[in-house]
Every structure is written in C-alpha cells, then in structure tokens.
JSON list of C-alpha atoms in Angstrom, two decimals:
[
{"chain": "A", "resi": 234, "resn": "MET", "atom": "CA", "xyz": [66.72, 70.59, 19.31]},
{"chain": "A", "resi": 235, "resn": "THR", "atom": "CA", "xyz": [65.95, 68.97, 22.60]},
{"chain": "A", "resi": 236, "resn": "LYS", "atom": "CA", "xyz": [68.51, 68.57, 25.35]},
{"chain": "A", "resi": 237, "resn": "ILE", "atom": "CA", "xyz": [68.43, 65.06, 26.75]},
{"chain": "A", "resi": 238, "resn": "ALA", "atom": "CA", "xyz": [69.63, 63.76, 30.12]},
{"chain": "A", "resi": 239, "resn": "ASN", "atom": "CA", "xyz": [73.29, 63.26, 29.19]},
{"chain": "A", "resi": 240, "resn": "GLY", "atom": "CA", "xyz": [73.56, 66.81, 27.84]},
{"chain": "A", "resi": 241, "resn": "ASN", "atom": "CA", "xyz": [73.54, 65.86, 24.15]},
{"chain": "A", "resi": 242, "resn": "THR", "atom": "CA", "xyz": [71.04, 67.42, 21.82]},
{"chain": "A", "resi": 243, "resn": "ALA", "atom": "CA", "xyz": [68.92, 65.50, 19.38]},
{"chain": "A", "resi": 244, "resn": "ASN", "atom": "CA", "xyz": [66.09, 66.15, 16.96]},
{"chain": "A", "resi": 245, "resn": "TYR", "atom": "CA", "xyz": [63.37, 64.38, 18.90]},
{"chain": "A", "resi": 246, "resn": "LYS", "atom": "CA", "xyz": [59.76, 65.39, 18.64]},
{"chain": "A", "resi": 247, "resn": "LEU", "atom": "CA", "xyz": [58.50, 65.16, 22.19]},
{"chain": "A", "resi": 248, "resn": "GLU", "atom": "CA", "xyz": [54.83, 64.51, 22.68]},
{"chain": "A", "resi": 249, "resn": "LYS", "atom": "CA", "xyz": [53.24, 66.26, 25.64]},
{"chain": "A", "resi": 250, "resn": "GLN", "atom": "CA", "xyz": [52.07, 63.96, 28.38]},
{"chain": "A", "resi": 251, "resn": "TYR", "atom": "CA", "xyz": [49.22, 64.97, 30.64]},
{"chain": "A", "resi": 252, "resn": "ILE", "atom": "CA", "xyz": [49.52, 63.04, 33.86]},
{"chain": "A", "resi": 253, "resn": "VAL", "atom": "CA", "xyz": [47.12, 63.40, 36.74]},
{"chain": "A", "resi": 254, "resn": "LEU", "atom": "CA", "xyz": [47.65, 61.35, 39.87]},
{"chain": "A", "resi": 255, "resn": "PHE", "atom": "CA", "xyz": [44.25, 61.04, 41.45]},
{"chain": "A", "resi": 256, "resn": "ASN", "atom": "CA", "xyz": [43.71, 57.43, 42.35]},
{"chain": "A", "resi": 257, "resn": "SER", "atom": "CA", "xyz": [46.14, 54.62, 41.63]},
{"chain": "A", "resi": 258, "resn": "ARG", "atom": "CA", "xyz": [43.20, 52.46, 40.56]},
{"chain": "A", "resi": 259, "resn": "PHE", "atom": "CA", "xyz": [42.82, 54.53, 37.41]},
{"chain": "A", "resi": 260, "resn": "ASN", "atom": "CA", "xyz": [45.30, 55.28, 34.64]},
{"chain": "A", "resi": 261, "resn": "LEU", "atom": "CA", "xyz": [45.04, 59.00, 34.00]},
{"chain": "A", "resi": 262, "resn": "SER", "atom": "CA", "xyz": [47.93, 59.44, 31.61]},
{"chain": "A", "resi": 263, "resn": "TRP", "atom": "CA", "xyz": [46.98, 60.97, 28.25]},
{"chain": "A", "resi": 264, "resn": "ASN", "atom": "CA", "xyz": [48.97, 62.26, 25.30]},
{"chain": "A", "resi": 265, "resn": "GLU", "atom": "CA", "xyz": [48.30, 64.55, 22.34]},
{"chain": "A", "resi": 266, "resn": "SER", "atom": "CA", "xyz": [47.05, 61.74, 20.09]},
{"chain": "A", "resi": 267, "resn": "ASP", "atom": "CA", "xyz": [44.60, 60.70, 22.85]},
{"chain": "A", "resi": 268, "resn": "ILE", "atom": "CA", "xyz": [43.29, 64.27, 22.95]},
{"chain": "A", "resi": 269, "resn": "LYS", "atom": "CA", "xyz": [42.70, 64.31, 19.20]},
{"chain": "A", "resi": 270, "resn": "ARG", "atom": "CA", "xyz": [41.06, 60.88, 19.28]},
{"chain": "A", "resi": 271, "resn": "TYR", "atom": "CA", "xyz": [38.79, 61.91, 22.17]},
{"chain": "A", "resi": 272, "resn": "GLN", "atom": "CA", "xyz": [37.81, 65.15, 20.41]},
{"chain": "A", "resi": 273, "resn": "GLU", "atom": "CA", "xyz": [36.93, 63.24, 17.22]},
{"chain": "A", "resi": 274, "resn": "MET", "atom": "CA", "xyz": [34.73, 60.81, 19.14]},
{"chain": "A", "resi": 275, "resn": "TRP", "atom": "CA", "xyz": [33.13, 63.68, 21.08]},
{"chain": "A", "resi": 276, "resn": "ARG", "atom": "CA", "xyz": [32.32, 65.54, 17.85]},
{"chain": "A", "resi": 277, "resn": "ALA", "atom": "CA", "xyz": [30.95, 62.30, 16.36]},
{"chain": "A", "resi": 278, "resn": "GLY", "atom": "CA", "xyz": [28.46, 62.14, 19.24]},
{"chain": "A", "resi": 279, "resn": "LEU", "atom": "CA", "xyz": [29.78, 59.14, 21.16]},
{"chain": "A", "resi": 280, "resn": "SER", "atom": "CA", "xyz": [28.76, 58.95, 24.80]},
{"chain": "A", "resi": 281, "resn": "GLU", "atom": "CA", "xyz": [31.35, 58.92, 27.56]},
{"chain": "A", "resi": 282, "resn": "GLN", "atom": "CA", "xyz": [30.73, 55.18, 28.01]},
{"chain": "A", "resi": 283, "resn": "GLU", "atom": "CA", "xyz": [31.29, 54.56, 24.30]},
{"chain": "A", "resi": 284, "resn": "ILE", "atom": "CA", "xyz": [34.48, 56.61, 24.41]},
{"chain": "A", "resi": 285, "resn": "ALA", "atom": "CA", "xyz": [35.67, 54.62, 27.43]},
{"chain": "A", "resi": 286, "resn": "ASN", "atom": "CA", "xyz": [34.97, 51.41, 25.53]},
{"chain": "A", "resi": 287, "resn": "LYS", "atom": "CA", "xyz": [36.98, 52.65, 22.52]},
{"chain": "A", "resi": 288, "resn": "PHE", "atom": "CA", "xyz": [39.91, 53.57, 24.76]},
{"chain": "A", "resi": 289, "resn": "GLY", "atom": "CA", "xyz": [39.53, 50.31, 26.67]},
{"chain": "A", "resi": 290, "resn": "CYS", "atom": "CA", "xyz": [39.42, 52.05, 30.02]},
{"chain": "A", "resi": 291, "resn": "HIS", "atom": "CA", "xyz": [37.10, 52.80, 32.92]},
{"chain": "A", "resi": 292, "resn": "ILE", "atom": "CA", "xyz": [34.45, 55.48, 32.40]},
{"chain": "A", "resi": 293, "resn": "VAL", "atom": "CA", "xyz": [35.78, 57.46, 35.37]},
{"chain": "A", "resi": 294, "resn": "GLU", "atom": "CA", "xyz": [39.07, 57.92, 33.51]},
{"chain": "A", "resi": 295, "resn": "VAL", "atom": "CA", "xyz": [37.23, 59.29, 30.48]},
{"chain": "A", "resi": 296, "resn": "LEU", "atom": "CA", "xyz": [34.99, 61.54, 32.55]},
{"chain": "A", "resi": 297, "resn": "LEU", "atom": "CA", "xyz": [37.98, 63.11, 34.29]},
{"chain": "A", "resi": 298, "resn": "PHE", "atom": "CA", "xyz": [39.78, 63.44, 30.97]},
{"chain": "A", "resi": 299, "resn": "GLY", "atom": "CA", "xyz": [36.72, 65.20, 29.54]},
{"chain": "A", "resi": 300, "resn": "ILE", "atom": "CA", "xyz": [36.60, 67.58, 32.49]},
{"chain": "A", "resi": 301, "resn": "CYS", "atom": "CA", "xyz": [40.27, 68.46, 31.98]},
{"chain": "A", "resi": 302, "resn": "LEU", "atom": "CA", "xyz": [39.71, 69.05, 28.26]},
{"chain": "A", "resi": 303, "resn": "THR", "atom": "CA", "xyz": [36.66, 71.21, 29.00]},
{"chain": "A", "resi": 304, "resn": "GLU", "atom": "CA", "xyz": [38.64, 73.29, 31.50]},
{"chain": "A", "resi": 305, "resn": "GLN", "atom": "CA", "xyz": [41.27, 73.85, 28.80]},
{"chain": "A", "resi": 306, "resn": "ASP", "atom": "CA", "xyz": [38.60, 74.84, 26.24]},
{"chain": "A", "resi": 307, "resn": "LYS", "atom": "CA", "xyz": [39.48, 71.82, 24.09]},
{"chain": "A", "resi": 308, "resn": "LEU", "atom": "CA", "xyz": [35.89, 70.51, 23.92]},
{"chain": "A", "resi": 309, "resn": "THR", "atom": "CA", "xyz": [32.84, 72.26, 22.53]},
{"chain": "A", "resi": 310, "resn": "ARG", "atom": "CA", "xyz": [29.40, 72.03, 24.09]},
{"chain": "A", "resi": 311, "resn": "ARG", "atom": "CA", "xyz": [26.98, 69.61, 22.49]},
{"chain": "A", "resi": 312, "resn": "PRO", "atom": "CA", "xyz": [23.20, 69.29, 22.92]},
{"chain": "A", "resi": 313, "resn": "LYS", "atom": "CA", "xyz": [23.17, 66.04, 24.90]},
{"chain": "A", "resi": 314, "resn": "GLY", "atom": "CA", "xyz": [26.46, 66.62, 26.71]},
{"chain": "A", "resi": 315, "resn": "LEU", "atom": "CA", "xyz": [28.01, 63.50, 28.23]},
{"chain": "A", "resi": 316, "resn": "PHE", "atom": "CA", "xyz": [25.35, 61.27, 26.74]},
{"chain": "A", "resi": 317, "resn": "GLY", "atom": "CA", "xyz": [26.25, 61.95, 23.11]},
{"chain": "A", "resi": 318, "resn": "LEU", "atom": "CA", "xyz": [23.71, 61.20, 20.41]},
{"chain": "A", "resi": 319, "resn": "GLN", "atom": "CA", "xyz": [22.06, 58.36, 22.28]},
{"chain": "A", "resi": 320, "resn": "VAL", "atom": "CA", "xyz": [20.63, 59.01, 25.70]},
{"chain": "A", "resi": 321, "resn": "THR", "atom": "CA", "xyz": [20.46, 55.75, 27.62]},
{"chain": "A", "resi": 322, "resn": "ILE", "atom": "CA", "xyz": [19.61, 55.80, 31.30]}
]
C-alpha cells in the first residue's frame, strides 16, 4: 500500500524515477523501463549513438545515463565499450 498526498492508501505500483538536473537543455529523466531497455541495447552491442537514436534523444543524455548505470553496477563491461559492435570514428 502506498500513501498518497491526501492521506488515503491505494494499491499503486510506483515506478522509480531517476532525475538528474544537470543542464536544462537535456532531458535526464529515466525510469525503470528505460534502464531495462538501455541494458538490452547495451548487451546487444549498440553504440551510444545508436542507443540515443532509439530513445530519440541527444547522445549526451545517453552518455550521462550510461555513466550513472555504470556507477550503480547496472552495466557490464564490453570489449568495444561505448562504441558497441561497430567502431565508427
């Protein structure tokens, strides 16, 4: 049971929100389903740019999200790191 603002309780499943206010130019709000989606793409070998394209956001947002996930031990190391399976420079 979750207590809501008016004091009533309800059976709501609350999804964690991870909000980082860094620069108002970027949207840095992520939720649990975003974490799972990011992890799946990371394991599949997508580059940070490809992940940004899938999320429809700026690469800086995805890079900072990846750093946060790494700091929380929610990402595993991979051979080509940020570049994924395809290294394009």
